[in-house]
mmCIF file of C-alpha atoms in Angstrom:
data_model
loop_
_atom_site.group_PDB
_atom_site.id
_atom_site.type_symbol
_atom_site.label_atom_id
_atom_site.label_comp_id
_atom_site.label_asym_id
_atom_site.label_seq_id
_atom_site.Cartn_x
_atom_site.Cartn_y
_atom_site.Cartn_z
ATOM 1 C CA GLY A 16 3.845 16.161 -20.477
ATOM 2 C CA ALA A 17 4.605 18.943 -17.675
ATOM 3 C CA VAL A 18 8.192 17.479 -17.418
ATOM 4 C CA VAL A 19 10.779 19.874 -15.547
ATOM 5 C CA SER A 20 14.484 19.158 -15.854
ATOM 6 C CA GLN A 21 17.349 20.864 -13.963
ATOM 7 C CA HIS A 22 21.068 20.755 -15.066
ATOM 8 C CA PRO A 23 23.408 19.527 -13.539
ATOM 9 C CA SER A 24 22.166 16.602 -11.519
ATOM 10 C CA TRP A 25 25.143 17.180 -9.480
ATOM 11 C CA VAL A 26 28.020 19.568 -9.367
ATOM 12 C CA ILE A 27 31.172 20.296 -7.096
ATOM 13 C CA CYS A 28 32.790 23.057 -6.968
ATOM 14 C CA LYS A 29 35.771 24.953 -4.885
ATOM 15 C CA SER A 30 34.647 27.377 -2.192
ATOM 16 C CA GLY A 31 34.625 31.222 -3.454
ATOM 17 C CA THR A 32 33.533 30.163 -7.244
ATOM 18 C CA SER A 33 30.333 30.379 -8.535
ATOM 19 C CA VAL A 34 27.797 27.586 -9.582
ATOM 20 C CA LYS A 35 24.367 28.240 -11.805
ATOM 21 C CA ILE A 36 21.621 26.059 -12.062
ATOM 22 C CA GLU A 37 19.188 25.751 -15.084
ATOM 23 C CA CYS A 38 15.614 24.904 -14.213
ATOM 24 C CA ARG A 39 13.377 24.130 -17.896
ATOM 25 C CA SER A 40 10.191 23.423 -18.791
ATOM 26 C CA LEU A 41 10.433 21.128 -21.548
ATOM 27 C CA ASP A 42 6.778 20.768 -22.832
ATOM 28 C CA PHE A 43 4.617 23.852 -21.810
ATOM 29 C CA GLN A 44 5.600 27.145 -20.950
ATOM 30 C CA ALA A 45 5.704 27.992 -16.789
ATOM 31 C CA THR A 46 4.389 31.275 -15.898
ATOM 32 C CA THR A 47 5.962 30.883 -12.365
ATOM 33 C CA MET A 48 9.345 29.111 -11.141
ATOM 34 C CA PHE A 49 9.910 28.425 -7.683
ATOM 35 C CA TRP A 50 13.641 27.737 -5.757
ATOM 36 C CA TYR A 51 13.609 25.310 -2.781
ATOM 37 C CA ARG A 52 16.267 24.205 -0.763
ATOM 38 C CA GLN A 53 16.313 20.960 1.020
ATOM 39 C CA PHE A 54 18.629 19.506 3.437
ATOM 40 C CA PRO A 55 19.435 16.231 4.043
ATOM 41 C CA LYS A 56 15.911 14.191 6.085
ATOM 42 C CA GLN A 57 14.565 17.585 5.741
ATOM 43 C CA SER A 58 11.765 19.610 4.626
ATOM 44 C CA LEU A 59 11.641 21.879 1.125
ATOM 45 C CA MET A 60 12.268 25.335 1.912
ATOM 46 C CA LEU A 61 11.315 27.979 -0.420
ATOM 47 C CA MET A 62 13.858 30.314 -1.784
ATOM 48 C CA ALA A 63 12.558 32.448 -4.124
ATOM 49 C CA THR A 64 9.838 32.875 -6.778
ATOM 50 C CA SER A 65 10.575 33.788 -10.295
ATOM 51 C CA ASN A 66 7.992 34.996 -12.817
ATOM 52 C CA GLU A 67 9.520 35.329 -16.371
ATOM 53 C CA GLY A 68 10.314 39.032 -17.312
ATOM 54 C CA SER A 69 10.499 40.359 -13.785
ATOM 55 C CA LYS A 70 12.720 40.514 -10.688
ATOM 56 C CA ALA A 71 12.397 37.286 -7.975
ATOM 57 C CA THR A 72 10.646 37.494 -5.254
ATOM 58 C CA TYR A 73 13.018 35.991 -2.323
ATOM 59 C CA GLU A 74 11.632 34.654 1.112
ATOM 60 C CA GLN A 75 12.952 36.349 3.821
ATOM 61 C CA GLY A 76 16.500 35.232 5.298
ATOM 62 C CA VAL A 77 17.111 34.661 1.655
ATOM 63 C CA GLU A 78 20.216 36.568 0.574
ATOM 64 C CA LYS A 79 19.344 38.250 -3.002
ATOM 65 C CA ASP A 80 22.897 39.184 -3.805
ATOM 66 C CA LYS A 81 24.102 35.343 -3.320
ATOM 67 C CA PHE A 82 21.284 33.243 -4.781
ATOM 68 C CA LEU A 83 20.952 35.375 -8.004
ATOM 69 C CA ILE A 84 17.566 33.984 -9.740
ATOM 70 C CA ASN A 85 17.111 34.916 -13.245
ATOM 71 C CA HIS A 86 14.176 33.861 -15.144
ATOM 72 C CA ALA A 87 14.805 34.603 -18.862
ATOM 73 C CA SER A 88 11.800 32.782 -20.921
ATOM 74 C CA LEU A 89 8.731 31.089 -20.288
ATOM 75 C CA THR A 90 10.689 27.860 -20.226
ATOM 76 C CA LEU A 91 14.224 28.524 -18.498
ATOM 77 C CA SER A 92 14.832 30.059 -14.967
ATOM 78 C CA THR A 93 18.447 30.177 -13.642
ATOM 79 C CA LEU A 94 20.209 29.771 -9.855
ATOM 80 C CA THR A 95 23.430 31.193 -9.318
ATOM 81 C CA VAL A 96 25.266 30.355 -6.007
ATOM 82 C CA THR A 97 27.470 33.132 -6.086
ATOM 83 C CA SER A 98 30.829 33.234 -4.003
ATOM 84 C CA ALA A 99 30.134 29.671 -2.634
ATOM 85 C CA HIS A 100 31.144 27.871 0.794
ATOM 86 C CA PRO A 101 30.265 24.837 2.258
ATOM 87 C CA GLU A 102 27.107 25.734 4.139
ATOM 88 C CA ASP A 103 25.795 26.270 0.664
ATOM 89 C CA SER A 104 26.163 22.665 -0.087
ATOM 90 C CA SER A 105 22.634 21.384 -0.348
ATOM 91 C CA PHE A 106 19.960 19.822 -2.822
ATOM 92 C CA TYR A 107 18.515 22.640 -4.942
ATOM 93 C CA ILE A 108 14.990 21.516 -6.610
ATOM 94 C CA CYS A 109 12.897 24.259 -8.599
ATOM 95 C CA SER A 110 9.266 23.677 -9.461
ATOM 96 C CA ALA A 111 7.166 25.229 -12.564
ATOM 97 C CA VAL A 112 3.609 26.197 -12.532
ATOM 98 C CA GLY A 113 1.977 26.343 -16.188
ATOM 99 C CA GLU A 114 -0.150 28.659 -17.974
ATOM 100 C CA LYS A 115 -2.824 26.482 -18.304
ATOM 101 C CA SER A 116 -3.141 25.173 -15.071
ATOM 102 C CA SER A 117 -2.501 27.531 -11.944
ATOM 103 C CA TYR A 118 -2.800 24.480 -9.536
ATOM 104 C CA GLU A 119 -0.130 22.080 -10.236
ATOM 105 C CA GLN A 120 3.443 22.461 -9.779
ATOM 106 C CA TYR A 121 5.779 20.295 -11.652
ATOM 107 C CA PHE A 122 8.773 19.627 -9.715
ATOM 108 C CA GLY A 123 12.647 18.931 -11.548
ATOM 109 C CA PRO A 124 15.278 15.937 -10.377
ATOM 110 C CA GLY A 125 17.012 18.485 -8.164
ATOM 111 C CA THR A 126 20.866 19.356 -7.931
ATOM 112 C CA ARG A 127 23.106 18.194 -5.672
ATOM 113 C CA LEU A 128 25.663 21.073 -4.656
ATOM 114 C CA THR A 129 28.796 20.241 -2.773
ATOM 115 C CA VAL A 130 30.913 23.141 -1.844
ATOM 116 C CA THR A 131 34.473 22.007 -0.789
ATOM 117 C CA ALA B 227 -0.371 32.123 7.097
ATOM 118 C CA GLN B 228 -0.863 28.251 5.918
ATOM 119 C CA SER B 229 1.112 25.583 7.639
ATOM 120 C CA VAL B 230 1.325 22.079 7.169
ATOM 121 C CA ALA B 231 1.803 19.442 9.986
ATOM 122 C CA GLN B 232 2.784 15.969 9.590
ATOM 123 C CA PRO B 233 2.937 14.468 12.740
ATOM 124 C CA GLU B 234 4.663 11.141 11.955
ATOM 125 C CA ASP B 235 8.408 11.511 11.023
ATOM 126 C CA GLN B 236 7.756 7.875 10.267
ATOM 127 C CA VAL B 237 5.393 4.983 9.505
ATOM 128 C CA ASN B 238 6.449 1.211 8.965
ATOM 129 C CA VAL B 239 4.105 -1.078 7.931
ATOM 130 C CA ALA B 240 4.347 -5.247 6.495
ATOM 131 C CA GLU B 241 3.850 -5.204 2.843
ATOM 132 C CA GLY B 242 -0.100 -6.106 2.316
ATOM 133 C CA ASN B 243 -1.231 -4.308 4.893
ATOM 134 C CA PRO B 244 -3.156 -0.457 4.457
ATOM 135 C CA LEU B 245 -0.901 2.501 4.938
ATOM 136 C CA THR B 246 -2.068 5.845 6.056
ATOM 137 C CA VAL B 247 0.211 8.769 6.381
ATOM 138 C CA LYS B 248 -1.169 11.909 8.506
ATOM 139 C CA CYS B 249 -1.380 15.481 7.171
ATOM 140 C CA THR B 250 -3.508 18.332 8.645
ATOM 141 C CA TYR B 251 -3.741 21.881 7.340
ATOM 142 C CA SER B 252 -4.311 25.533 8.137
ATOM 143 C CA VAL B 253 -5.065 27.984 5.789
ATOM 144 C CA SER B 254 -7.097 31.048 5.105
ATOM 145 C CA GLY B 255 -9.279 30.564 2.288
ATOM 146 C CA ASN B 256 -9.873 27.232 0.353
ATOM 147 C CA PRO B 257 -7.187 24.782 0.395
ATOM 148 C CA TYR B 258 -5.489 23.281 -2.425
ATOM 149 C CA LEU B 259 -3.804 19.709 -1.412
ATOM 150 C CA PHE B 260 -1.342 18.342 -2.507
ATOM 151 C CA TRP B 261 1.037 15.022 -1.945
ATOM 152 C CA TYR B 262 4.565 14.123 -3.415
ATOM 153 C CA VAL B 263 6.409 11.393 -2.826
ATOM 154 C CA GLN B 264 10.580 11.871 -3.099
ATOM 155 C CA TYR B 265 12.906 8.708 -3.844
ATOM 156 C CA PRO B 266 16.613 9.316 -2.865
ATOM 157 C CA ASN B 267 18.143 12.511 -4.459
ATOM 158 C CA ARG B 268 15.607 12.504 -6.842
ATOM 159 C CA GLY B 269 13.159 15.375 -6.693
ATOM 160 C CA LEU B 270 9.061 15.141 -5.694
ATOM 161 C CA GLN B 271 6.845 13.464 -7.847
ATOM 162 C CA PHE B 272 3.085 14.329 -7.687
ATOM 163 C CA LEU B 273 0.674 11.713 -6.077
ATOM 164 C CA LEU B 274 -2.879 13.540 -6.221
ATOM 165 C CA LYS B 275 -4.213 16.476 -5.397
ATOM 166 C CA TYR B 276 -7.460 18.022 -3.787
ATOM 167 C CA ILE B 277 -8.699 21.354 -5.476
ATOM 168 C CA THR B 278 -12.895 20.716 -5.298
ATOM 169 C CA GLY B 279 -15.238 18.562 -5.849
ATOM 170 C CA ASP B 280 -15.698 14.702 -4.616
ATOM 171 C CA ASN B 281 -13.666 14.192 -0.973
ATOM 172 C CA LEU B 282 -11.945 11.320 -1.713
ATOM 173 C CA VAL B 283 -9.248 11.245 -4.516
ATOM 174 C CA LYS B 284 -7.533 9.186 -6.710
ATOM 175 C CA GLY B 285 -3.931 9.369 -7.757
ATOM 176 C CA SER B 286 -0.889 7.898 -8.720
ATOM 177 C CA TYR B 287 0.239 4.164 -7.904
ATOM 178 C CA GLY B 288 -3.083 3.002 -5.813
ATOM 179 C CA PHE B 289 -2.783 6.094 -3.576
ATOM 180 C CA GLU B 290 -5.929 7.755 -2.581
ATOM 181 C CA ALA B 291 -6.685 10.574 0.349
ATOM 182 C CA GLU B 292 -9.678 11.883 1.861
ATOM 183 C CA PHE B 293 -10.075 15.562 2.182
ATOM 184 C CA ASN B 294 -12.212 16.262 5.447
ATOM 185 C CA LYS B 295 -12.845 19.894 6.156
ATOM 186 C CA SER B 296 -14.295 19.685 9.177
ATOM 187 C CA GLN B 297 -11.003 18.443 10.501
ATOM 188 C CA THR B 298 -8.547 20.201 8.626
ATOM 189 C CA SER B 299 -7.105 16.758 7.483
ATOM 190 C CA PHE B 300 -5.861 15.198 4.400
ATOM 191 C CA HIS B 301 -4.718 11.836 4.936
ATOM 192 C CA LEU B 302 -3.120 9.656 2.531
ATOM 193 C CA LYS B 303 -3.992 6.253 2.336
ATOM 194 C CA LYS B 304 -3.144 2.858 0.237
ATOM 195 C CA PRO B 305 -5.416 -0.592 1.029
ATOM 196 C CA SER B 306 -2.409 -2.728 0.308
ATOM 197 C CA ALA B 307 1.547 -1.430 0.650
ATOM 198 C CA LEU B 308 4.270 -2.887 -1.391
ATOM 199 C CA VAL B 309 8.224 -2.382 -0.204
ATOM 200 C CA SER B 310 8.342 -0.349 -3.439
ATOM 201 C CA ASP B 311 6.080 2.492 -1.669
ATOM 202 C CA SER B 312 8.810 3.100 0.744
ATOM 203 C CA ALA B 313 10.121 6.717 0.221
ATOM 204 C CA LEU B 314 9.655 10.282 1.880
ATOM 205 C CA TYR B 315 6.118 11.377 1.768
ATOM 206 C CA PHE B 316 5.444 15.291 1.802
ATOM 207 C CA CYS B 317 1.769 17.197 2.304
ATOM 208 C CA ALA B 318 1.666 20.141 0.735
ATOM 209 C CA VAL B 319 -1.089 22.832 0.783
ATOM 210 C CA ARG B 320 -1.350 26.586 -1.246
ATOM 211 C CA THR B 321 -4.458 29.084 -2.106
ATOM 212 C CA ASN B 322 -5.510 30.651 -5.049
ATOM 213 C CA THR B 323 -4.030 33.671 -3.366
ATOM 214 C CA ASN B 324 -0.125 33.802 -1.436
ATOM 215 C CA ALA B 325 1.367 34.239 -4.719
ATOM 216 C CA GLY B 326 0.535 30.368 -5.452
ATOM 217 C CA LYS B 327 3.021 29.580 -3.075
ATOM 218 C CA SER B 328 2.833 26.047 -1.752
ATOM 219 C CA THR B 329 3.987 25.414 2.089
ATOM 220 C CA PHE B 330 4.965 21.703 2.436
ATOM 221 C CA GLY B 331 5.100 19.189 6.125
ATOM 222 C CA ASP B 332 8.316 18.261 7.064
ATOM 223 C CA GLY B 333 7.616 14.976 5.492
ATOM 224 C CA THR B 334 6.984 11.333 6.826
ATOM 225 C CA THR B 335 9.351 8.714 6.033
ATOM 226 C CA LEU B 336 7.364 5.345 5.029
ATOM 227 C CA THR B 337 9.013 1.625 5.352
ATOM 228 C CA VAL B 338 7.381 -1.357 3.848
ATOM 229 C CA LYS B 339 8.966 -4.609 5.230
ATOM 230 C CA PRO B 340 8.244 -7.401 3.277
#
C-alpha cells in the first residue's frame, strides 16, 4: 500500500513551452502533497505544499506563476512548469501524506525534466 | 526553524563490515525522524522512522537507527553492509507543527565495496 506515482517519468521540452507533471496517490487519499526539486547530487528542495481544494503554499523564492500547482482531488496533484527555460531542468519529486497517518510521507518516483 | 545535518558527504565501507551514516537534527518540540534511500534517477524510498517509543528503531533491508535525544542524533546503522546498499541516503526531520513539512539533510553517498 501507500503508492505514489508520477507521470511522466521523464520529459524533454523546448524552451518557452509548458509542461505538466502529475502526482497520484494510488491506494490512499492524500490530504497533503508536497513538491520538491532536486539538483544533481543535492538534497531535496521543497517548492510548495498542496492541500486538496485550496491554493498551494509556496516556499520563499519559488515563483508561483511559473510553477503552477493544482490539487484537484484527494488523489491527484499537478505541477505545471510554465514557459520553461533550460534552468528549470531538474528532477521533480512529489510526496503525499495520507489522511490516516500524518507522520509518513510517501514519495513518487520522480520526473526528470530537460528543457532544451 | 528545523534543520538536519549529515556531516559526511561520502561513506565507504567494505562488504560485510558494519556501516554508520550520521545525522543530527535541530527542532523546536518533539522530532519525527526519518531515513530514506535514493537510487539514481529514482524517488526516495522509506527506510525507517522514529516517532515515539523505543529509541532503537528497525527498518527495511536490515537497517536500524538509534534516536539519541541528548545528542540530537539519529544515526543509521547496519551490522553487515551489502554492495547493493550503495546509494544516496537522506535523513529528514519534521514535527507536528510547521504544516508537516520535512527538512532533509544534504545526503550521504554510501559506497560498499566488494
